[in-house]
Coordinates of C-alpha atoms and ligand atoms in Angstrom, one line a residue:
M823 CA -0.3 0.3 0.0
I824 CA 1.3 3.7 -1.2
E825 CA 0.3 6.4 1.4
F826 CA 0.3 10.2 1.2
K827 CA -0.8 11.8 4.4
D828 CA -0.9 15.7 4.3
V829 CA 1.8 16.0 1.9
S830 CA 2.9 19.8 0.8
K831 CA 5.9 20.4 -1.4
T832 CA 6.9 24.2 -1.0
F833 CA 10.3 25.3 -3.5
D834 CA 11.4 28.4 -3.2
A835 CA 12.4 29.7 -6.3
K836 CA 12.7 33.5 -8.0
V837 CA 9.7 34.2 -8.2
G838 CA 9.0 33.5 -4.9
T839 CA 7.3 30.0 -2.7
V840 CA 6.1 27.1 -5.2
H841 CA 3.2 25.1 -3.7
A842 CA 4.3 22.1 -6.2
V843 CA 2.5 19.7 -4.4
K844 CA -0.5 21.0 -0.7
D845 CA -1.8 19.1 1.9
V846 CA -2.4 15.1 0.0
N847 CA -3.7 12.8 1.0
L848 CA -3.9 9.0 -1.5
V849 CA -4.4 5.7 -0.3
I850 CA -3.4 3.8 -3.2
P851 CA -4.7 -0.6 -2.1
D852 CA -2.1 -3.5 -3.2
G853 CA -3.2 -5.0 -6.7
K854 CA -5.4 -1.8 -8.1
I855 CA -4.0 0.6 -11.1
Y856 CA -4.5 3.8 -9.7
G857 CA -4.7 6.8 -11.9
I858 CA -3.2 9.7 -11.1
V859 CA -4.3 13.1 -13.8
G860 CA -3.6 16.4 -14.3
Y861 CA -2.6 18.9 -16.6
S862 CA 0.8 19.6 -16.9
G863 CA 2.5 21.7 -13.9
A864 CA 0.5 20.1 -12.0
G865 CA 1.9 18.6 -9.1
K866 CA 2.6 14.8 -11.2
S867 CA 6.9 14.0 -10.8
T868 CA 6.9 16.1 -8.0
I869 CA 4.4 13.3 -6.9
I870 CA 6.8 10.1 -8.9
R871 CA 10.0 11.7 -7.0
M872 CA 8.4 11.6 -3.6
L873 CA 7.9 8.5 -4.1
N874 CA 10.9 7.5 -5.5
G875 CA 12.6 9.0 -2.2
L876 CA 14.5 11.4 -4.8
E877 CA 12.6 14.6 -2.9
S878 CA 11.1 15.2 0.5
P879 CA 8.2 15.8 1.2
T880 CA 7.8 20.1 2.9
T881 CA 5.5 18.3 4.9
G882 CA 3.6 15.3 5.9
S883 CA 4.9 11.7 4.8
V884 CA 4.6 9.6 2.2
T885 CA 5.1 5.2 3.1
V886 CA 5.0 2.3 1.0
N887 CA 4.0 -0.7 2.9
G888 CA 5.3 0.5 5.9
S889 CA 8.4 2.4 5.4
E890 CA 8.6 6.3 5.4
I891 CA 10.3 6.5 2.2
S892 CA 12.1 10.2 3.2
A893 CA 13.6 8.3 6.5
L894 CA 15.5 5.9 4.6
K895 CA 19.3 6.4 2.9
G896 CA 22.1 4.7 1.8
K897 CA 21.1 0.9 0.6
E898 CA 17.4 1.5 2.5
L899 CA 16.7 3.3 -0.2
R900 CA 18.2 1.7 -2.9
D901 CA 16.3 -2.0 -1.7
Q902 CA 13.1 0.7 -2.0
R903 CA 13.7 2.1 -4.7
L904 CA 13.6 -1.4 -6.9
K905 CA 10.2 -1.9 -5.5
I906 CA 9.5 0.6 -7.3
G907 CA 9.7 -0.6 -11.5
M908 CA 9.2 2.2 -13.7
I909 CA 8.5 3.2 -17.1
F910 CA 8.8 6.2 -19.2
Q911 CA 7.3 8.2 -21.9
H912 CA 10.9 7.9 -23.6
F913 CA 11.4 4.6 -23.0
N914 CA 15.0 5.2 -21.8
L915 CA 15.5 1.9 -23.5
L916 CA 20.0 1.6 -24.0
W917 CA 20.4 2.3 -27.9
S918 CA 23.3 -0.5 -28.0
R919 CA 22.0 -3.1 -26.5
T920 CA 19.6 -5.9 -27.7
V921 CA 16.2 -6.7 -26.3
L922 CA 17.3 -9.4 -24.0
E923 CA 20.1 -6.9 -23.1
N924 CA 17.9 -3.9 -22.1
I925 CA 15.8 -6.4 -20.0
E926 CA 19.1 -7.9 -17.9
F927 CA 21.0 -4.4 -17.2
P928 CA 18.6 -3.8 -14.0
L929 CA 19.9 -7.2 -13.4
E930 CA 23.5 -6.8 -13.7
I931 CA 23.2 -4.2 -11.3
A932 CA 21.5 -5.7 -9.3
K933 CA 24.7 -8.9 -9.8
V934 CA 22.7 -11.8 -11.0
P935 CA 24.7 -14.5 -12.4
K936 CA 24.5 -14.1 -15.8
A937 CA 22.7 -17.8 -16.5
Q938 CA 20.1 -16.1 -13.9
R939 CA 19.6 -13.0 -15.5
K940 CA 19.4 -14.5 -19.5
E941 CA 16.4 -16.7 -18.0
K942 CA 14.2 -14.7 -15.7
A943 CA 15.0 -11.9 -19.2
M944 CA 13.5 -14.6 -21.7
K945 CA 10.8 -15.2 -19.5
L946 CA 10.2 -11.4 -19.5
V947 CA 10.0 -11.1 -22.9
E948 CA 7.7 -14.0 -23.5
L949 CA 4.9 -12.1 -21.0
V950 CA 4.7 -8.7 -22.6
G951 CA 4.6 -10.2 -26.5
L952 CA 8.1 -9.8 -27.7
S953 CA 9.1 -13.9 -28.2
G954 CA 11.6 -14.0 -31.6
R955 CA 13.0 -9.7 -31.0
E956 CA 15.1 -11.0 -28.2
N957 CA 18.1 -9.9 -30.4
A958 CA 16.9 -7.5 -31.6
Y959 CA 18.3 -4.0 -30.5
P960 CA 15.6 -0.6 -30.0
S961 CA 15.9 1.3 -33.0
E962 CA 14.6 -2.2 -35.0
L963 CA 11.3 -2.3 -33.1
S964 CA 8.2 0.0 -33.4
G965 CA 7.7 2.2 -30.0
G966 CA 4.3 -0.4 -29.0
Q967 CA 7.7 -2.5 -28.9
K968 CA 10.0 -0.7 -27.4
Q969 CA 7.4 0.1 -24.5
R970 CA 7.2 -3.9 -23.9
V971 CA 10.9 -3.7 -23.1
G972 CA 11.1 -1.3 -21.4
I973 CA 7.6 -2.9 -19.1
A974 CA 9.9 -6.1 -18.8
R975 CA 12.7 -4.1 -17.9
A976 CA 10.7 -2.8 -14.9
L977 CA 9.6 -5.9 -13.7
S978 CA 12.8 -7.6 -14.1
N979 CA 13.5 -6.8 -10.4
D980 CA 9.8 -8.7 -9.6
P981 CA 8.5 -5.4 -8.4
E982 CA 5.6 -4.6 -5.9
I983 CA 4.6 -2.0 -7.6
L984 CA 4.4 -0.2 -11.7
L985 CA 4.8 4.2 -12.1
S986 CA 4.0 4.0 -15.1
D987 CA 5.1 8.0 -16.1
E988 CA 2.9 9.2 -18.9
A989 CA 4.1 5.5 -20.5
T990 CA 1.8 6.1 -23.1
S991 CA 2.1 9.8 -24.4
A992 CA 4.3 9.1 -27.0
L993 CA 2.5 6.3 -29.2
D994 CA -0.7 6.1 -31.2
P995 CA -3.6 5.2 -29.9
Q996 CA -4.0 1.8 -31.4
T997 CA -0.4 1.4 -30.2
T998 CA -2.0 2.8 -26.4
D999 CA -4.6 0.2 -25.9
E1000 CA -2.3 -2.6 -27.2
V1001 CA -0.2 -1.5 -24.1
L1002 CA -3.2 -0.6 -22.0
D1003 CA -3.9 -4.0 -22.4
L1004 CA -0.9 -5.3 -21.5
L1005 CA -0.8 -3.2 -18.2
L1006 CA -3.8 -4.5 -17.2
D1007 CA -2.7 -8.3 -17.6
I1008 CA 0.2 -8.0 -15.9
N1009 CA -1.6 -6.3 -12.9
K1010 CA -4.3 -9.7 -13.4
Q1011 CA -1.8 -12.3 -13.2
L1012 CA 0.8 -11.1 -10.7
N1013 CA -1.4 -9.6 -8.9
L1014 CA 1.1 -6.4 -9.1
T1015 CA 0.2 -2.8 -7.7
V1016 CA -0.3 -0.6 -11.2
V1017 CA 0.3 3.5 -10.9
V1018 CA -0.4 5.5 -14.1
I1019 CA 0.7 8.7 -14.1
T1020 CA -1.1 10.9 -17.5
H1021 CA -2.8 13.9 -18.4
E1022 CA -4.9 12.0 -20.9
M1023 CA -8.1 11.3 -19.4
H1024 CA -8.9 8.1 -22.1
V1025 CA -6.2 5.9 -20.1
I1026 CA -7.3 6.0 -16.6
R1027 CA -10.7 5.1 -18.4
K1028 CA -9.1 2.6 -20.2
I1029 CA -8.0 1.1 -17.0
C1030 CA -7.7 2.4 -13.9
D1031 CA -10.1 1.5 -10.9
H1032 CA -9.3 4.2 -8.6
V1033 CA -8.5 8.3 -10.0
A1034 CA -7.2 11.0 -7.9
V1035 CA -7.4 14.6 -10.5
L1036 CA -4.9 16.4 -9.6
D1037 CA -5.1 20.1 -10.0
S1038 CA -2.2 22.9 -9.1
G1039 CA -0.8 20.7 -6.8
E1040 CA -4.4 19.5 -4.7
I1041 CA -6.4 16.3 -5.1
V1042 CA -9.5 18.3 -6.7
E1043 CA -11.5 14.1 -6.9
Q1044 CA -11.1 11.1 -6.5
G1045 CA -12.7 8.1 -6.0
P1046 CA -13.1 4.6 -8.5
V1047 CA -13.5 6.0 -11.6
L1048 CA -17.4 5.4 -12.3
D1049 CA -18.5 8.0 -10.1
V1050 CA -15.5 10.1 -10.9
F1051 CA -15.8 10.1 -14.3
K1052 CA -19.5 9.3 -14.2
N1053 CA -21.9 11.5 -16.6
P1054 CA -23.9 14.2 -15.2
Ligands
ADP819 P1 3.3 17.8 -13.3 O1 4.9 17.0 -13.4 O2 1.5 16.9 -13.1 O3 4.0 18.8 -14.6 P2 5.8 19.4 -11.4 O4 5.5 18.5 -10.4 O5 6.7 19.1 -11.8 O6 3.7 19.0 -12.2 O7 5.0 20.6 -10.8 C1 4.6 21.2 -10.1 C2 4.6 22.9 -10.1 O8 5.6 22.7 -9.1 C3 4.8 22.8 -11.4 O9 4.8 24.6 -11.2 C4 6.2 23.9 -11.4 O10 7.2 24.9 -12.2 C5 7.4 23.6 -10.1 N1 8.6 23.1 -9.4 C6 8.5 21.5 -10.0 N2 9.9 21.1 -9.6 C7 10.4 22.5 -9.2 C8 12.5 23.0 -8.7 N3 13.3 21.9 -8.7 N4 11.9 24.2 -8.4 C9 10.6 24.9 -7.9 N5 9.3 24.8 -8.5 C10 9.0 23.3 -9.3
ADP820 P1 10.1 9.0 -30.3 O1 8.9 7.6 -29.9 O2 9.3 9.8 -28.8 O3 9.9 9.4 -30.8 P2 12.7 8.1 -29.9 O4 12.7 6.4 -30.2 O5 12.7 8.3 -31.4 O6 10.7 8.1 -28.8 O7 13.6 8.5 -28.6 C1 12.8 8.4 -27.7 C2 14.5 9.1 -26.8 O8 15.8 7.9 -27.3 C3 14.2 10.0 -27.3 O9 14.8 11.4 -26.1 C4 15.4 9.9 -28.5 O10 17.2 11.3 -28.4 C5 16.8 8.6 -27.5 N1 17.7 8.0 -28.7 C6 16.5 7.9 -30.0 N2 17.9 7.6 -31.4 C7 18.4 7.0 -30.1 C8 19.9 6.5 -30.7 N3 20.4 5.5 -31.2 N4 20.9 6.3 -29.2 C9 20.8 7.5 -27.9 N5 19.6 8.6 -28.0 C10 18.6 8.1 -28.6

């Protein structure tokens, strides 16, 4: 479970104090697909950075499965970060490495022996529907296939949470739907909590159970997607 409790984050900027996030209370239960939606500047990146311990809240606390993120340092923080797999808008793949090598990369950093790495990566290749493309380079793949590699890589360390940061924003509508179907499938198969950060409402409508709507750093609405987005 992820919990933001009375979280505010301010920055001292030239223009004065910027309230990036204001009094956010959020509970994301295990196994759900939870959407956080908001326009540019709403505070989405700041929320992600606090979840990953890259920023500390100015006030309030962020806990993931009981550990308060801003209280962690060194190895504890690194171990905690491994529990959150991330996927990105521009995939962030290594261009000189093959599909399999990209997926193995986090395991290499975690010093997993080669044979074990390869076995794990092959399973993930299959899970994301890229069998036969193991030895391709990212430049030979379509956008959707690149994101499948990103998803497989994010899962390589068996994270507790998959965090999607605008992961379909660079994809066309059909490819977006395919990638979202894959996320839904992974959520069900692995019973993995998925947090979907996006500025696109249709992404939320398609796969999320719950949504929080962020506007100027504040949650202005939250609840089951069907309630929040129901027509009046
Ligand atoms: P989003 O990801 O939804 O676009 P951000 O979290 O990046 O939103 O930003 C929220 C607000 O906080 C914006 O007004 C942004 O300019 C401001 N902000 C974010 N990070 C900083 C920073 N390091 N210094 C000053 N202002 C910041
Ligand atoms: P998009 O779908 O956004 O057009 P691309 O596959 O073109 O995605 O690129 C994604 C990111 O990877 C971009 O930030 C781009 O600068 C970088 N990139 C693309 N090709 C290469 C490459 N051959 N080597 C290094 N970085 C690259």
